[in-house]
Short mmCIF file of C-alpha atoms and ligand atoms in Angstrom, two decimals:
data_model
loop_
_atom_site.label_atom_id
_atom_site.label_comp_id
_atom_site.label_asym_id
_atom_site.label_seq_id
_atom_site.Cartn_x
_atom_site.Cartn_y
_atom_site.Cartn_z
CA MET E 1 -1.22 -16.70 6.40
CA ASP E 2 -4.59 -15.18 5.64
CA HIS E 3 -8.17 -15.91 6.60
CA PHE E 4 -9.59 -16.69 3.15
CA LEU E 5 -10.16 -20.43 3.26
CA TYR E 6 -12.50 -22.99 1.70
CA ARG E 7 -15.12 -24.49 3.95
CA GLY E 8 -17.31 -27.22 2.55
CA GLY E 9 -15.95 -26.35 -0.90
CA SER E 10 -16.93 -22.68 -0.68
CA LEU E 11 -14.42 -19.83 -0.21
CA HIS E 12 -14.97 -17.89 3.01
CA ALA E 13 -13.60 -14.67 4.42
CA GLU E 14 -13.17 -15.68 8.06
CA ASP E 15 -16.58 -17.19 8.90
CA VAL E 16 -18.54 -15.51 6.10
CA ALA E 17 -19.23 -17.21 2.76
CA LEU E 18 -18.25 -14.95 -0.13
CA THR E 19 -21.34 -16.15 -1.99
CA ASP E 20 -23.46 -14.49 0.76
CA ILE E 21 -21.63 -11.18 0.36
CA ALA E 22 -22.03 -11.39 -3.42
CA ILE E 23 -25.80 -11.80 -3.05
CA SER E 24 -26.05 -8.88 -0.65
CA VAL E 25 -23.59 -6.43 -2.25
CA GLY E 26 -23.44 -7.49 -5.90
CA THR E 27 -20.22 -7.95 -7.85
CA PRO E 28 -17.46 -7.00 -8.21
CA PHE E 29 -16.46 -6.16 -4.65
CA TYR E 30 -13.31 -5.93 -2.55
CA CYS E 31 -13.38 -7.90 0.68
CA TYR E 32 -10.96 -7.44 3.59
CA SER E 33 -10.40 -9.65 6.60
CA ALA E 34 -10.04 -7.86 9.94
CA ALA E 35 -8.25 -10.85 11.51
CA THR E 36 -5.64 -10.87 8.73
CA LEU E 37 -5.01 -7.12 8.98
CA THR E 38 -4.63 -7.45 12.75
CA ARG E 39 -2.32 -10.42 12.45
CA HIS E 40 -0.02 -8.70 9.96
CA TYR E 41 0.20 -5.50 12.01
CA ASN E 42 1.03 -7.52 15.14
CA LEU E 43 3.74 -9.47 13.30
CA PHE E 44 5.61 -6.23 12.58
CA SER E 45 5.12 -4.80 16.03
CA GLU E 46 6.36 -8.02 17.65
CA ALA E 47 9.29 -8.26 15.23
CA LEU E 48 10.59 -4.85 16.34
CA SER E 49 10.07 -5.39 20.07
CA PRO E 50 11.71 -4.64 22.44
CA LEU E 51 13.14 -1.69 20.46
CA PRO E 52 11.05 1.45 20.87
CA HIS E 53 9.12 1.58 17.61
CA LEU E 54 6.10 2.78 15.69
CA VAL E 55 4.60 0.81 12.81
CA CYS E 56 3.18 3.46 10.49
CA PHE E 57 0.79 1.84 8.02
CA ALA E 58 1.34 3.17 4.47
CA ILE E 59 -2.18 4.42 3.78
CA LYS E 60 -1.52 4.55 0.06
CA SER E 61 -1.84 0.76 -0.09
CA LEU E 62 -5.37 0.64 1.36
CA SER E 63 -6.96 3.83 2.57
CA ASN E 64 -10.50 2.98 3.67
CA ILE E 65 -11.20 4.78 6.95
CA ALA E 66 -12.63 1.65 8.60
CA VAL E 67 -9.37 -0.20 7.93
CA LEU E 68 -7.39 2.76 9.27
CA LYS E 69 -9.52 2.80 12.41
CA LEU E 70 -8.97 -0.92 12.94
CA LEU E 71 -5.18 -0.49 12.66
CA GLY E 72 -5.13 2.81 14.56
CA ASP E 73 -7.00 1.19 17.47
CA LEU E 74 -4.25 -1.44 17.62
CA GLY E 75 -1.75 1.39 18.12
CA ALA E 76 -0.54 1.82 14.53
CA GLY E 77 0.80 5.09 13.25
CA MET E 78 0.12 6.16 9.67
CA ASP E 79 2.36 7.13 6.76
CA VAL E 80 0.56 9.64 4.53
CA VAL E 81 1.60 11.19 1.22
CA SER E 82 -1.13 13.79 0.67
CA ILE E 83 -3.38 15.93 2.76
CA GLY E 84 -6.24 13.70 1.65
CA GLU E 85 -4.55 10.73 3.28
CA TYR E 86 -3.74 12.86 6.34
CA MET E 87 -7.44 13.69 6.67
CA ARG E 88 -8.36 10.03 6.30
CA ALA E 89 -6.02 9.17 9.19
CA LYS E 90 -7.54 11.93 11.32
CA ALA E 91 -11.09 10.83 10.39
CA ALA E 92 -10.14 7.34 11.60
CA GLY E 93 -9.23 8.81 14.98
CA VAL E 94 -5.45 8.55 14.63
CA PRO E 95 -3.77 11.42 16.53
CA GLY E 96 -1.36 13.71 14.68
CA GLU E 97 1.52 12.52 16.88
CA ARG E 98 1.28 9.16 15.14
CA ILE E 99 1.17 10.48 11.55
CA VAL E 100 4.28 10.89 9.39
CA PHE E 101 4.04 12.87 6.17
CA SER E 102 6.10 11.52 3.25
CA GLY E 103 6.24 12.45 -0.45
CA VAL E 104 8.37 14.49 -2.84
CA GLY E 105 5.86 17.23 -3.58
CA LYS E 106 4.15 18.47 -0.43
CA THR E 107 2.54 21.83 -1.07
CA ARG E 108 2.59 24.75 1.35
CA ASP E 109 -1.17 24.31 1.89
CA GLU E 110 -0.63 20.68 2.84
CA MET E 111 2.14 21.66 5.27
CA ARG E 112 -0.10 24.29 6.85
CA ILE E 113 -3.01 21.89 7.43
CA ALA E 114 -0.73 19.20 8.88
CA LEU E 115 0.99 21.67 11.19
CA HIS E 116 -2.38 22.92 12.42
CA GLY E 117 -3.79 19.44 12.93
CA GLY E 118 -0.65 18.00 14.53
CA ILE E 119 2.04 15.87 12.94
CA ARG E 120 4.70 13.51 14.19
CA GLN E 121 7.22 14.41 11.50
CA PHE E 122 7.63 15.53 7.92
CA ASN E 123 9.91 13.32 5.84
CA VAL E 124 11.57 16.05 3.80
CA GLU E 125 12.84 15.12 0.35
CA SER E 126 14.66 18.22 -0.95
CA GLU E 127 16.21 21.53 0.05
CA PRO E 128 13.44 23.61 -1.57
CA GLU E 129 10.88 21.62 0.45
CA LEU E 130 12.91 22.20 3.61
CA ARG E 131 12.94 25.97 3.03
CA ALA E 132 9.22 26.03 2.21
CA LEU E 133 8.45 24.12 5.41
CA SER E 134 10.57 26.51 7.44
CA GLU E 135 8.65 29.49 6.00
CA VAL E 136 5.24 27.90 6.59
CA ALA E 137 6.06 26.78 10.14
CA THR E 138 7.50 30.19 11.06
CA SER E 139 4.48 32.00 9.66
CA LEU E 140 2.26 29.86 11.91
CA GLY E 141 4.55 30.27 14.93
CA LYS E 142 5.08 26.50 14.97
CA THR E 143 8.02 24.13 14.81
CA ALA E 144 8.04 21.34 12.24
CA PRO E 145 9.74 18.09 13.35
CA ILE E 146 11.61 16.61 10.39
CA ALA E 147 13.54 13.64 9.14
CA ILE E 148 15.36 14.02 5.84
CA ARG E 149 14.80 11.25 3.34
CA VAL E 150 18.15 10.08 2.08
CA ASN E 151 18.67 8.19 -1.14
CA PRO E 152 21.27 5.50 -0.39
CA ASP E 153 21.84 4.49 -4.05
CA VAL E 154 20.93 0.86 -3.43
CA ASP E 155 19.34 -1.42 -5.99
CA ALA E 156 16.14 -2.79 -4.44
CA ARG E 157 15.93 -5.52 -7.13
CA THR E 158 12.24 -5.04 -7.65
CA HIS E 159 10.01 -3.87 -10.54
CA ALA E 160 11.52 -0.69 -12.06
CA LYS E 161 8.30 1.27 -11.52
CA ILE E 162 8.41 0.76 -7.75
CA ALA E 163 12.17 0.96 -7.03
CA THR E 164 13.00 4.25 -5.32
CA GLY E 165 16.46 3.96 -3.78
CA LYS E 166 18.77 4.43 -6.79
CA SER E 167 20.46 7.77 -7.42
CA GLU E 168 18.53 8.21 -10.69
CA ASN E 169 15.16 8.03 -8.86
CA LYS E 170 13.34 11.22 -7.90
CA PHE E 171 13.27 10.37 -4.18
CA GLY E 172 15.23 11.84 -1.28
CA ILE E 173 18.59 13.59 -1.31
CA PRO E 174 21.82 11.78 -2.18
CA ILE E 175 23.16 10.33 1.07
CA ALA E 176 26.59 11.88 0.47
CA ARG E 177 25.01 15.35 0.56
CA ALA E 178 23.07 14.64 3.76
CA PRO E 179 25.55 16.31 6.21
CA GLN E 180 25.33 19.55 4.23
CA VAL E 181 21.50 19.50 4.14
CA TYR E 182 21.25 18.65 7.85
CA ALA E 183 23.58 21.58 8.57
CA GLU E 184 21.22 23.87 6.67
CA ALA E 185 18.17 22.37 8.42
CA ALA E 186 19.70 23.00 11.84
CA LYS E 187 20.00 26.72 11.03
CA LEU E 188 16.51 27.20 9.63
CA PRO E 189 13.83 28.71 11.89
CA GLY E 190 10.75 26.61 12.54
CA ILE E 191 12.57 23.33 11.84
CA GLN E 192 13.51 20.69 14.39
CA VAL E 193 15.63 17.78 13.20
CA VAL E 194 14.50 14.52 14.81
CA GLY E 195 15.76 11.77 12.55
CA ILE E 196 16.64 10.18 9.23
CA ASP E 197 14.26 8.62 6.70
CA VAL E 198 14.88 6.06 3.95
CA HIS E 199 12.62 4.00 1.67
CA ILE E 200 14.21 2.08 -1.18
CA GLY E 201 11.25 0.48 -2.93
CA SER E 202 8.29 -1.84 -2.75
CA GLN E 203 7.76 -5.61 -3.06
CA LEU E 204 11.33 -6.44 -2.04
CA THR E 205 11.79 -10.18 -1.76
CA ASP E 206 15.30 -10.13 -0.32
CA LEU E 207 16.60 -8.53 2.89
CA GLU E 208 20.01 -7.70 1.49
CA PRO E 209 19.17 -4.38 -0.21
CA PHE E 210 17.41 -3.26 2.99
CA GLU E 211 20.46 -4.19 5.02
CA GLN E 212 22.80 -2.28 2.70
CA ALA E 213 20.60 0.81 2.99
CA PHE E 214 20.22 0.51 6.77
CA GLN E 215 23.97 0.15 7.24
CA LYS E 216 24.43 3.42 5.38
CA VAL E 217 21.79 4.98 7.65
CA ALA E 218 23.68 3.70 10.73
CA GLU E 219 26.90 5.33 9.49
CA LEU E 220 25.06 8.55 8.71
CA THR E 221 23.54 8.58 12.20
CA MET E 222 27.05 8.52 13.73
CA THR E 223 28.31 11.21 11.36
CA LEU E 224 25.37 13.52 12.05
CA ARG E 225 25.58 13.00 15.81
CA ALA E 226 29.30 13.84 15.66
CA GLN E 227 28.28 17.08 13.96
CA GLY E 228 25.98 17.92 16.83
CA HIS E 229 22.59 16.87 15.45
CA THR E 230 20.06 15.11 17.62
CA ILE E 231 18.99 11.95 15.83
CA THR E 232 16.42 10.09 17.90
CA ARG E 233 14.28 8.44 15.21
CA LEU E 234 15.05 6.31 12.19
CA ASP E 235 12.23 5.89 9.67
CA LEU E 236 13.08 2.87 7.52
CA GLY E 237 10.16 3.11 5.07
CA GLY E 238 8.17 0.12 3.89
CA GLY E 239 8.72 -2.30 1.08
CA LEU E 240 8.78 -5.83 2.47
CA GLY E 241 7.28 -8.05 -0.24
CA ILE E 242 4.50 -10.63 -0.06
CA PRO E 243 4.01 -14.00 -1.74
CA TYR E 244 1.69 -13.34 -4.69
CA THR E 245 1.62 -16.99 -5.55
CA ARG E 246 1.97 -20.09 -3.50
CA SER E 247 4.40 -21.64 -5.98
CA ASN E 248 7.12 -18.97 -5.58
CA ASP E 249 9.80 -18.86 -2.93
CA ALA E 250 8.32 -17.05 0.05
CA PRO E 251 9.80 -13.60 0.75
CA PRO E 252 11.43 -13.01 4.15
CA LEU E 253 9.12 -12.81 7.13
CA PRO E 254 8.62 -9.73 9.33
CA ILE E 255 10.45 -11.54 12.13
CA ASP E 256 13.60 -11.86 9.95
CA TYR E 257 13.25 -8.26 8.82
CA GLY E 258 12.96 -7.18 12.47
CA ALA E 259 16.02 -9.22 13.46
CA MET E 260 18.05 -7.59 10.67
CA ILE E 261 16.93 -4.12 11.83
CA LYS E 262 18.00 -4.90 15.39
CA ARG E 263 21.34 -6.18 14.10
CA THR E 264 22.11 -3.14 11.93
CA LEU E 265 20.52 -0.32 13.92
CA GLY E 266 19.62 -1.62 17.38
CA HIS E 267 22.79 -0.27 19.03
CA LEU E 268 21.99 3.36 18.15
CA GLY E 269 19.32 3.84 20.79
CA CYS E 270 16.87 5.33 18.28
CA GLU E 271 13.14 4.84 18.02
CA ILE E 272 12.49 2.81 14.87
CA GLU E 273 9.66 3.75 12.53
CA ILE E 274 8.64 1.54 9.62
CA GLU E 275 6.04 2.21 6.93
CA PRO E 276 4.75 -1.14 5.69
CA GLY E 277 1.77 -1.08 3.35
CA ARG E 278 1.58 -4.18 1.19
CA LEU E 279 2.60 -6.69 3.85
CA ILE E 280 -0.22 -5.55 6.12
CA SER E 281 -2.95 -5.07 3.52
CA GLY E 282 -2.00 -7.20 0.48
CA ASN E 283 -3.04 -10.66 1.57
CA SER E 284 -5.78 -9.20 3.78
CA GLY E 285 -7.94 -8.47 0.76
CA ILE E 286 -9.44 -10.12 -2.31
CA LEU E 287 -11.44 -8.91 -5.27
CA VAL E 288 -14.50 -11.00 -6.05
CA SER E 289 -15.91 -10.94 -9.56
CA ARG E 290 -18.52 -12.78 -11.58
CA VAL E 291 -18.11 -14.44 -14.95
CA ILE E 292 -20.25 -12.57 -17.48
CA TYR E 293 -19.49 -14.81 -20.45
CA THR E 294 -17.12 -17.51 -21.51
CA LYS E 295 -16.10 -17.16 -25.12
CA ASN E 296 -14.26 -19.49 -27.46
CA GLY E 297 -11.63 -17.51 -29.33
CA GLU E 298 -9.01 -18.48 -31.90
CA GLY E 299 -7.06 -21.20 -30.13
CA ARG E 300 -8.02 -19.94 -26.69
CA ASP E 301 -10.94 -19.54 -24.32
CA PHE E 302 -11.76 -16.20 -22.75
CA LEU E 303 -13.25 -15.76 -19.33
CA ILE E 304 -14.97 -12.38 -19.46
CA LEU E 305 -15.43 -11.01 -15.93
CA ASP E 306 -17.42 -8.10 -14.52
CA ALA E 307 -14.19 -6.72 -12.96
CA ALA E 308 -11.78 -4.89 -15.20
CA MET E 309 -8.44 -3.08 -15.29
CA ASN E 310 -10.05 0.02 -13.80
CA ASP E 311 -10.91 -2.00 -10.67
CA LEU E 312 -7.56 -3.79 -10.29
CA VAL E 313 -4.90 -2.18 -12.46
CA ARG E 314 -1.82 -4.07 -11.23
CA PRO E 315 -1.80 -6.79 -13.93
CA SER E 316 -2.00 -4.30 -16.81
CA MET E 317 0.27 -1.71 -15.16
CA TYR E 318 3.05 -3.88 -13.76
CA ASP E 319 2.36 -7.26 -15.44
CA ALA E 320 1.56 -8.34 -11.89
CA TRP E 321 0.40 -11.85 -11.10
CA HIS E 322 -2.62 -12.37 -8.86
CA ASP E 323 -3.78 -15.88 -8.09
CA ILE E 324 -7.34 -16.36 -9.38
CA VAL E 325 -9.48 -18.99 -7.70
CA PRO E 326 -13.09 -20.14 -8.11
CA VAL E 327 -15.26 -19.19 -5.13
CA ILE E 328 -16.95 -22.58 -5.32
CA GLY E 329 -14.10 -25.05 -5.49
CA PRO E 330 -14.22 -27.76 -8.17
CA ALA E 331 -15.19 -31.33 -7.39
CA PRO E 332 -12.14 -33.50 -6.72
CA GLY E 333 -10.43 -34.77 -9.86
CA VAL E 334 -11.82 -32.07 -12.21
CA GLU E 335 -9.17 -31.12 -14.81
CA THR E 336 -8.17 -27.49 -15.20
CA GLN E 337 -8.13 -25.69 -18.53
CA PRO E 338 -6.32 -22.55 -19.73
CA TYR E 339 -8.28 -19.30 -19.91
CA ASP E 340 -7.39 -15.77 -20.90
CA VAL E 341 -9.03 -13.88 -18.04
CA VAL E 342 -10.23 -10.45 -19.18
CA GLY E 343 -12.53 -7.60 -18.22
CA PRO E 344 -15.12 -5.70 -20.27
CA VAL E 345 -13.00 -2.55 -20.83
CA CYS E 346 -12.34 -1.69 -24.44
CA GLU E 347 -8.63 -2.25 -24.67
CA THR E 348 -6.46 -5.30 -24.97
CA GLY E 349 -4.53 -4.23 -21.87
CA ASP E 350 -7.64 -5.15 -19.91
CA THR E 351 -6.26 -8.64 -19.40
CA PHE E 352 -5.75 -10.09 -15.93
CA ALA E 353 -4.04 -13.30 -16.98
CA LYS E 354 -3.20 -15.30 -20.08
CA ALA E 355 -3.56 -19.07 -20.38
CA ARG E 356 -4.33 -19.27 -16.66
CA HIS E 357 -5.24 -22.80 -15.58
CA LEU E 358 -8.61 -22.86 -13.84
CA PRO E 359 -11.30 -25.47 -13.40
CA PRO E 360 -14.04 -25.15 -16.05
CA LEU E 361 -16.16 -22.07 -15.29
CA ALA E 362 -19.52 -20.93 -16.59
CA GLU E 363 -21.58 -17.75 -16.81
CA GLY E 364 -22.56 -16.56 -13.33
CA ASP E 365 -19.72 -18.30 -11.48
CA LEU E 366 -17.71 -16.27 -8.95
CA VAL E 367 -13.92 -15.99 -8.92
CA ALA E 368 -11.61 -14.29 -6.42
CA PHE E 369 -8.35 -12.47 -7.08
CA ARG E 370 -6.08 -13.10 -4.14
CA SER E 371 -3.59 -10.63 -2.65
CA ALA E 372 -5.65 -7.69 -3.88
CA GLY E 373 -5.89 -5.77 -0.60
CA ALA E 374 -2.87 -3.57 -1.35
CA TYR E 375 -2.87 -1.18 -4.29
CA GLY E 376 -6.22 -2.58 -5.41
CA ALA E 377 -9.19 -0.38 -4.46
CA VAL E 378 -6.92 2.65 -3.98
CA MET E 379 -5.71 2.56 -7.58
CA ALA E 380 -9.16 2.04 -9.09
CA SER E 381 -10.64 4.55 -11.50
CA GLU E 382 -13.98 5.10 -13.20
CA TYR E 383 -12.57 4.46 -16.67
CA ASN E 384 -15.39 3.52 -19.06
CA THR E 385 -17.75 5.14 -16.50
CA ARG E 386 -17.59 2.05 -14.38
CA PRO E 387 -18.54 2.85 -10.76
CA LEU E 388 -15.84 2.29 -8.11
CA VAL E 389 -16.10 -1.18 -6.66
CA PRO E 390 -17.55 -1.37 -3.12
CA GLU E 391 -15.40 -2.42 -0.19
CA VAL E 392 -16.53 -4.89 2.48
CA LEU E 393 -14.89 -5.63 5.82
CA VAL E 394 -15.37 -9.02 7.45
CA SER E 395 -14.74 -9.79 11.09
CA GLN E 396 -15.48 -13.33 12.23
CA ASP E 397 -19.09 -14.06 11.24
CA HIS E 398 -20.20 -10.56 10.28
CA PHE E 399 -19.50 -8.15 7.47
CA ALA E 400 -20.16 -4.52 6.64
CA VAL E 401 -19.99 -2.44 3.51
CA ILE E 402 -17.29 0.12 4.29
CA ARG E 403 -17.59 1.92 0.95
CA ALA E 404 -20.77 1.64 -1.04
CA ARG E 405 -20.95 1.27 -4.79
CA PRO E 406 -21.90 4.66 -6.27
CA SER E 407 -24.76 4.73 -8.75
CA VAL E 408 -24.12 5.80 -12.31
CA ASP E 409 -26.42 8.76 -11.59
CA GLU E 410 -24.07 9.96 -8.85
CA ILE E 411 -21.17 9.78 -11.28
CA LEU E 412 -23.03 11.71 -13.97
CA LYS E 413 -24.07 14.42 -11.50
CA ARG E 414 -20.44 15.36 -10.90
CA ASP E 415 -20.18 16.69 -14.46
CA SER E 416 -21.75 19.97 -15.40
CA ILE E 417 -22.65 21.54 -18.71
CA PRO E 418 -21.67 25.24 -18.93
CA GLU E 419 -24.49 27.70 -19.58
CA TRP E 420 -22.94 28.76 -22.88
CA LEU E 421 -23.18 25.29 -24.41
N1 LIG T 501 6.75 4.45 2.38
C1 LIG T 501 6.94 5.14 1.24
C2 LIG T 501 7.63 6.43 1.30
C3 LIG T 501 6.46 4.62 0.02
O1 LIG T 501 6.64 5.32 -1.09
C4 LIG T 501 5.78 3.37 -0.01
C5 LIG T 501 5.27 2.82 -1.25
C6 LIG T 501 5.62 2.69 1.21
C7 LIG T 501 6.12 3.26 2.38
C8 LIG T 501 4.90 1.38 1.30
O2 LIG T 501 5.55 0.37 0.60
P1 LIG T 501 5.03 -1.14 0.73
O3 LIG T 501 5.31 -1.60 2.13
O4 LIG T 501 3.58 -1.16 0.42
O5 LIG T 501 5.82 -1.87 -0.29
N2 LIG T 501 1.37 0.61 -6.73
C9 LIG T 501 2.52 -0.26 -6.59
C10 LIG T 501 3.28 -0.02 -5.32
C11 LIG T 501 3.73 1.40 -5.13
C12 LIG T 501 4.49 1.63 -3.84
C13 LIG T 501 4.74 3.07 -3.64
N3 LIG T 501 5.36 3.41 -2.39
C14 LIG T 501 2.04 -1.71 -6.72
O6 LIG T 501 0.86 -1.94 -6.93
O7 LIG T 501 2.85 -2.62 -6.65
#
C-alpha cells in the first residue's frame, strides 16, 4: 500500500496535490511519501520481531540524505556500497555502528575512511579484499568487524542483470570454500569475524530461492561454529520484490519473508540483518512528467514527455514496466487509447512504454510513473545535458524540495577548457 491516491479526481501524494508541486517545482520531478517510507520500514522491522535484528536500508536504491534521515530516525541501519554512500549515511546522522559496507571492490582508501568514522561490519567478498582490509586495519591500529559474503549458487529467478547468487556471478566466495576463507580470516591481524553475509539478487517474487540460500547459511553457521568461529550475526541481504503493476500476482509480503527467516534461522540465536532497498523505497516514490507533444505516427500515437531515459532508465535498461497514470484522472466512461510513451532523448531506446493504454492526453497534461522511488533518481544521468530531476519529499500536507534542479549554467561550469586550447 502506498500513499499516492486520487482525491476529487486529482492524484495526491498524501495530502498534497501533485499539480501544486508541479506548479511550484516544475517538471519532471521525483516525489516521495514519508508515510509510505515509514510504513515499509516498519513492516520489515515488525516481521523480524522478536528476533534481534537490524533493518539496513540499501542506500543504492534511494540515497537522498533527507530520506536517509527519516529512516535513520526510525532506527534503521544502512547498507552502503561506496564511501560516497557511507558519507551520505553519516550526513544523515546515522552512527557508524549501524552502517554495513558491502560491495566487491572496496578500495583501501574507502576502508580507511570507514574504519576512522566507525563501521558496524564490512561484508567481505574475496580473499584479496580480506588481506587488504587486514593491512589497512592494522596500519590504523584498529580491528575491522567482518562478515564474509558467501555465494550459495542459488537461482534467484529474477532478471539476469540483477541476479547475484549463482556461481558464475562476480559476488561473494563460493559457499563450499567458506570454511577455508574463515580459517584464514581468523588468523589475520586486525580482523574480527562476526558473521556471514548473503545476497542472491533483487526483485525476487518468490520466497523459495531465499529459503534455499538461508538454509545453506544455517548449515554453514553450524559448520563454522564447530570450527571455533564466533558467528553472532547473519546478514541476509535485500531483494524482496514489489508489485510493479496491479494486474500481476503480488510478491510475498515482508511478514511472510520474516516468518520464513524465523523458520530457517531463528534457532541459531544470531542477530539478523537484512538490506532491503526496493521494498522500502520503490512504491514510496513516483516520477511526475508533463506531456510536451502528442504526435500521430505511422499506425501509432506518441506521447512525448519532458522526462526521458536519463531520468528513469529502468524501462530502457531492464525492459522494466512502470505503471503510468494521468495526474488528473479521466471522467468516468472515457475510453483509453494506446500510446508509445517516449522522452526527448535522441535514441529509440528512450521509450518508456509501447502501446500503453491511457486515457486521451494533450499537451501540458501531467502523468506519473508509479513505483519509481527505487533505482529511479539514483540511476539518473545528465545525458543530453539534461539537468538531474529534483526530488521532493511529502509528509501529510506539506512538501519540501530535498534536491533542487541544477541550472544548465551549473552543469556547464563543471567543464573547463585547458589553457592550451
Ligand atoms: N544488498 C546488496 C548487497 C545489493 O547488491 C542490493 C541490490 C541490495 C541489498 C538491495 O536489493 P533490493 O532490496 O533493492 O532488491 N538497478 C536495479 C537493481 C539493482 C540491485 C542491486 N543490488 C533495478 O533497477 O532493478
